[in-house]
Coordinates of C-alpha atoms and ligand atoms in Angstrom, one line a residue:
M239 CA 22.4 -20.2 3.1
S240 CA 20.6 -21.9 0.2
D241 CA 21.6 -25.4 -0.8
I242 CA 21.4 -24.6 -4.5
A243 CA 24.9 -25.2 -5.9
V244 CA 27.1 -22.3 -6.9
I245 CA 30.4 -22.3 -8.8
T246 CA 32.3 -19.1 -8.3
I247 CA 34.8 -17.7 -10.8
D248 CA 36.9 -14.7 -9.6
G249 CA 39.9 -13.0 -11.1
P250 CA 41.3 -9.8 -12.6
V251 CA 40.4 -8.0 -15.8
G252 CA 40.5 -10.0 -19.1
V253 CA 41.4 -13.4 -17.6
G254 CA 38.5 -15.2 -19.3
K255 CA 36.0 -15.3 -16.5
G256 CA 33.1 -14.3 -18.6
T257 CA 33.7 -16.8 -21.4
L258 CA 34.3 -19.6 -19.0
T259 CA 31.1 -18.7 -17.0
L260 CA 29.0 -18.8 -20.1
R261 CA 30.5 -22.1 -21.4
L262 CA 30.2 -23.8 -18.0
A263 CA 26.7 -22.6 -17.4
R264 CA 25.7 -23.8 -20.9
F265 CA 27.3 -27.2 -20.3
L266 CA 25.6 -27.6 -16.9
G267 CA 22.3 -26.0 -17.8
W268 CA 22.7 -23.5 -14.9
H269 CA 22.1 -19.8 -14.5
T270 CA 24.8 -17.2 -14.8
L271 CA 25.6 -14.1 -12.8
D272 CA 27.9 -11.4 -14.3
S273 CA 28.4 -9.4 -11.1
G274 CA 30.7 -6.9 -12.9
A275 CA 27.8 -5.9 -15.1
I276 CA 25.8 -4.9 -12.1
Y277 CA 28.7 -2.5 -11.0
R278 CA 29.0 -1.3 -14.5
V279 CA 25.2 -0.6 -14.8
L280 CA 25.3 1.3 -11.6
A281 CA 28.2 3.4 -13.0
L282 CA 26.1 4.2 -16.1
A283 CA 23.0 5.0 -14.0
A284 CA 25.2 7.4 -11.9
Q285 CA 26.3 9.1 -15.0
K286 CA 22.8 9.3 -16.3
H287 CA 21.4 10.7 -13.0
K288 CA 24.4 12.9 -12.4
V289 CA 25.4 11.2 -9.2
A290 CA 29.2 11.5 -8.4
L291 CA 31.3 8.3 -8.2
N292 CA 32.2 9.2 -4.6
D293 CA 28.7 10.1 -3.4
E294 CA 28.2 7.0 -1.3
L295 CA 24.7 7.8 -0.1
G296 CA 23.5 8.9 -3.6
L297 CA 25.0 5.7 -5.1
C298 CA 23.3 3.5 -2.5
Q299 CA 19.9 5.1 -3.2
L300 CA 20.5 4.5 -6.9
A301 CA 21.6 0.9 -6.3
E302 CA 18.4 0.2 -4.3
S303 CA 16.1 1.5 -7.0
L304 CA 18.2 0.3 -10.0
Q305 CA 16.0 -1.1 -12.8
V306 CA 18.3 -3.6 -14.5
N307 CA 17.4 -6.6 -16.6
F308 CA 19.7 -9.3 -17.9
Q309 CA 18.5 -11.3 -20.9
P310 CA 20.8 -14.2 -21.8
M311 CA 20.8 -15.0 -25.5
S312 CA 19.0 -18.4 -26.0
D313 CA 22.4 -20.1 -26.9
L314 CA 24.0 -18.4 -23.8
S315 CA 26.7 -16.9 -26.1
S316 CA 26.2 -13.4 -24.5
T317 CA 23.8 -11.5 -22.3
Q318 CA 21.8 -8.4 -23.2
V319 CA 21.7 -5.8 -20.4
W320 CA 18.9 -3.3 -20.0
L321 CA 19.0 -0.2 -17.8
E322 CA 15.6 1.5 -17.3
N323 CA 14.3 -0.1 -20.5
Q324 CA 17.3 1.0 -22.5
D325 CA 19.7 -1.6 -24.1
V326 CA 23.1 -0.7 -22.6
S327 CA 25.0 -3.9 -23.5
R328 CA 27.5 -2.1 -25.7
E329 CA 28.1 1.0 -23.6
L330 CA 28.7 -1.3 -20.7
R331 CA 31.7 -3.0 -22.2
T332 CA 33.9 0.1 -22.6
E333 CA 37.0 0.5 -20.4
T334 CA 35.7 3.9 -19.3
C335 CA 32.7 2.2 -17.8
G336 CA 34.9 -0.5 -16.2
A337 CA 37.0 2.1 -14.6
A338 CA 34.0 4.0 -13.3
A339 CA 32.6 0.7 -11.9
S340 CA 35.8 0.0 -10.2
Q341 CA 35.7 3.4 -8.4
L342 CA 32.2 3.0 -7.0
A343 CA 32.9 -0.7 -6.2
A344 CA 35.5 0.5 -3.6
L345 CA 32.7 1.9 -1.4
T346 CA 31.5 -0.4 1.4
A347 CA 27.9 0.8 1.5
V348 CA 27.6 0.5 -2.3
R349 CA 28.8 -3.2 -2.1
Q350 CA 26.3 -3.9 0.7
A351 CA 23.5 -2.3 -1.3
L352 CA 24.2 -4.7 -4.2
L353 CA 24.6 -7.9 -2.1
A354 CA 21.0 -9.2 -2.0
R355 CA 20.5 -8.4 -5.7
Q356 CA 23.5 -10.7 -6.5
R357 CA 22.4 -13.5 -4.2
A358 CA 18.9 -13.5 -5.8
F359 CA 20.6 -15.1 -8.8
Q360 CA 21.1 -18.4 -6.8
Q361 CA 18.2 -20.3 -8.4
P362 CA 17.7 -24.0 -9.2
P363 CA 19.3 -26.0 -10.7
G364 CA 22.5 -24.0 -10.0
L365 CA 24.5 -20.8 -10.6
V366 CA 27.9 -20.0 -12.1
A367 CA 28.8 -16.6 -10.7
D368 CA 31.7 -14.4 -12.0
G369 CA 33.4 -11.4 -10.4
R370 CA 36.0 -10.4 -7.8
D371 CA 34.4 -11.4 -4.5
M372 CA 32.1 -14.3 -5.5
G373 CA 34.0 -16.9 -3.5
T374 CA 35.0 -14.6 -0.6
V375 CA 31.9 -12.5 0.2
V376 CA 28.8 -13.2 -2.0
F377 CA 28.8 -17.0 -2.0
P378 CA 31.3 -18.0 0.7
D379 CA 29.8 -21.5 1.0
A380 CA 30.1 -22.3 -2.7
P381 CA 31.2 -26.0 -3.1
L382 CA 33.5 -25.1 -6.0
K383 CA 35.5 -21.9 -6.2
L384 CA 37.8 -21.0 -9.0
F385 CA 40.3 -18.1 -9.2
L386 CA 41.7 -17.4 -12.7
T387 CA 45.0 -15.7 -13.3
A388 CA 47.1 -14.8 -16.4
S389 CA 49.9 -12.5 -17.3
V390 CA 49.0 -8.8 -17.9
A391 CA 50.2 -9.0 -21.5
A392 CA 47.9 -12.0 -22.2
R393 CA 45.0 -10.3 -20.5
A394 CA 45.5 -7.0 -22.4
E395 CA 45.7 -8.9 -25.7
R396 CA 42.5 -10.9 -25.0
R397 CA 40.6 -7.8 -23.9
Y398 CA 41.9 -5.9 -27.0
Q399 CA 40.6 -8.7 -29.3
Q400 CA 37.3 -8.8 -27.5
L401 CA 36.7 -5.0 -27.7
K402 CA 37.8 -5.0 -31.3
Q403 CA 35.3 -7.7 -32.2
Q404 CA 32.6 -5.5 -30.7
E405 CA 34.0 -2.6 -32.8
I406 CA 34.9 -0.7 -29.7
D407 CA 38.0 1.5 -30.5
V408 CA 41.0 0.8 -28.3
N409 CA 44.7 1.1 -28.2
I410 CA 46.6 -1.8 -26.7
D411 CA 49.2 0.2 -24.7
S412 CA 46.6 2.4 -23.1
L413 CA 44.5 -0.7 -22.5
M414 CA 47.4 -2.4 -20.7
S415 CA 47.9 0.6 -18.4
E416 CA 44.2 0.9 -17.8
I417 CA 43.7 -2.7 -16.7
T418 CA 46.8 -2.6 -14.5
L419 CA 45.4 0.4 -12.8
R420 CA 42.0 -1.1 -12.4
D421 CA 43.4 -4.4 -11.0
Q422 CA 45.6 -2.4 -8.6
R423 CA 42.5 -0.6 -7.3
D424 CA 40.5 -3.8 -7.0
M425 CA 43.3 -5.7 -5.2
T426 CA 44.1 -3.0 -2.7
R427 CA 40.7 -1.6 -1.7
A428 CA 39.7 -2.0 1.9
V429 CA 36.5 -3.8 1.3
A430 CA 36.1 -7.2 -0.6
P431 CA 39.5 -6.9 -2.3
L432 CA 40.3 -9.1 -5.3
I433 CA 42.0 -12.1 -3.6
P434 CA 41.5 -15.8 -3.9
A435 CA 39.3 -17.4 -1.3
T436 CA 41.4 -19.7 1.0
D437 CA 39.6 -22.7 -0.5
A438 CA 39.8 -21.5 -4.2
N439 CA 41.4 -23.5 -7.0
I440 CA 43.8 -21.3 -8.9
V441 CA 43.9 -21.8 -12.6
D442 CA 46.6 -19.9 -14.6
T443 CA 45.1 -19.4 -18.1
T444 CA 48.1 -17.6 -19.7
A445 CA 49.1 -20.4 -22.0
L446 CA 45.7 -22.2 -22.2
T447 CA 42.9 -22.1 -24.8
I448 CA 39.4 -21.8 -23.5
D449 CA 38.9 -25.5 -24.4
E450 CA 41.9 -26.4 -22.2
V451 CA 40.6 -24.3 -19.3
M452 CA 37.1 -25.9 -19.7
A453 CA 38.7 -29.4 -19.5
Q454 CA 40.6 -28.5 -16.3
V455 CA 37.5 -27.0 -14.8
L456 CA 35.2 -29.9 -15.7
H457 CA 37.6 -32.2 -14.0
L458 CA 37.3 -30.1 -10.8
V459 CA 33.5 -30.0 -11.2
A460 CA 33.4 -33.8 -11.4
Q461 CA 35.6 -34.1 -8.3
K462 CA 33.9 -31.5 -6.1
L463 CA 30.3 -31.7 -7.1
S464 CA 30.3 -35.5 -7.7
M465 CA 28.5 -34.9 -11.0
L466 CA 29.3 -35.6 -14.7
Ligands
C5P675 O1 34.3 -7.8 -14.3 P1 34.1 -6.4 -14.8 O2 35.3 -5.9 -15.5 O3 32.9 -6.3 -15.6 O4 34.0 -5.6 -13.4 C1 34.0 -4.1 -13.5 C2 34.5 -3.7 -12.1 O5 33.5 -3.9 -11.1 C3 35.7 -4.3 -11.6 O6 36.9 -3.7 -12.0 C4 35.5 -4.2 -10.1 O7 36.0 -3.0 -9.5 C5 34.0 -4.2 -9.9 N1 33.6 -5.5 -9.4 C6 33.6 -5.8 -8.1 N2 33.1 -7.0 -7.6 C7 32.6 -7.9 -8.4 C8 32.6 -7.7 -9.8 C9 33.1 -6.5 -10.3 O8 34.2 -5.0 -7.3 N3 32.1 -9.0 -7.9

């Protein structure tokens, strides 16, 4: 395993992983990995190439040849994602795409096929990686692991505001049932289920602002990575 530091941030839908990852990486001057985006891009590629979401072999072949590019904005406020030279950043964020990603993410061989691609993001000076299994499977030796939680209502509301800001049409009630379903699938799948690593620090963000979450996390960074 590489000695380049990694901070892992795992948790369910809409808990604030993405925002925290970008803020923390910007603060530390580190790289980011949005592993969910890789599963989402694979779901889009499957749709484009007419590969079924349960066709494990077809999806693995697609995963191995996947031409995806991540271009963080210079201020790290967001990341543009390109699939086969097409900007898919917007399409990627819909709940339909998230649900399709969650279906193929339950397949063992598909996860295996995407493993090296995710680990390749571990570059100096360090990496902040967000997803579901960053601390348990992809970077099990990370010196700092965070697991974010929040009530379903708070998460649905945040996701609703996020999608509305991006002018993606959503209904809060259907969003709530969609994210509950997706979490359920992610938590109960046989391979790499969504669970905190045994050495993860649990942070409940229900009643916290992003600034408050950052303050707690920076405290942990200072303790665990003897920096700051
Ligand atoms: O985080 P995001 O909502 O973009 O992830 C989309 C889906 O991809 C998740 O619901 C999950 O099923 C899958 N995923 C995963 N492992 C990761 C990241 C995402 O299984 N590390």
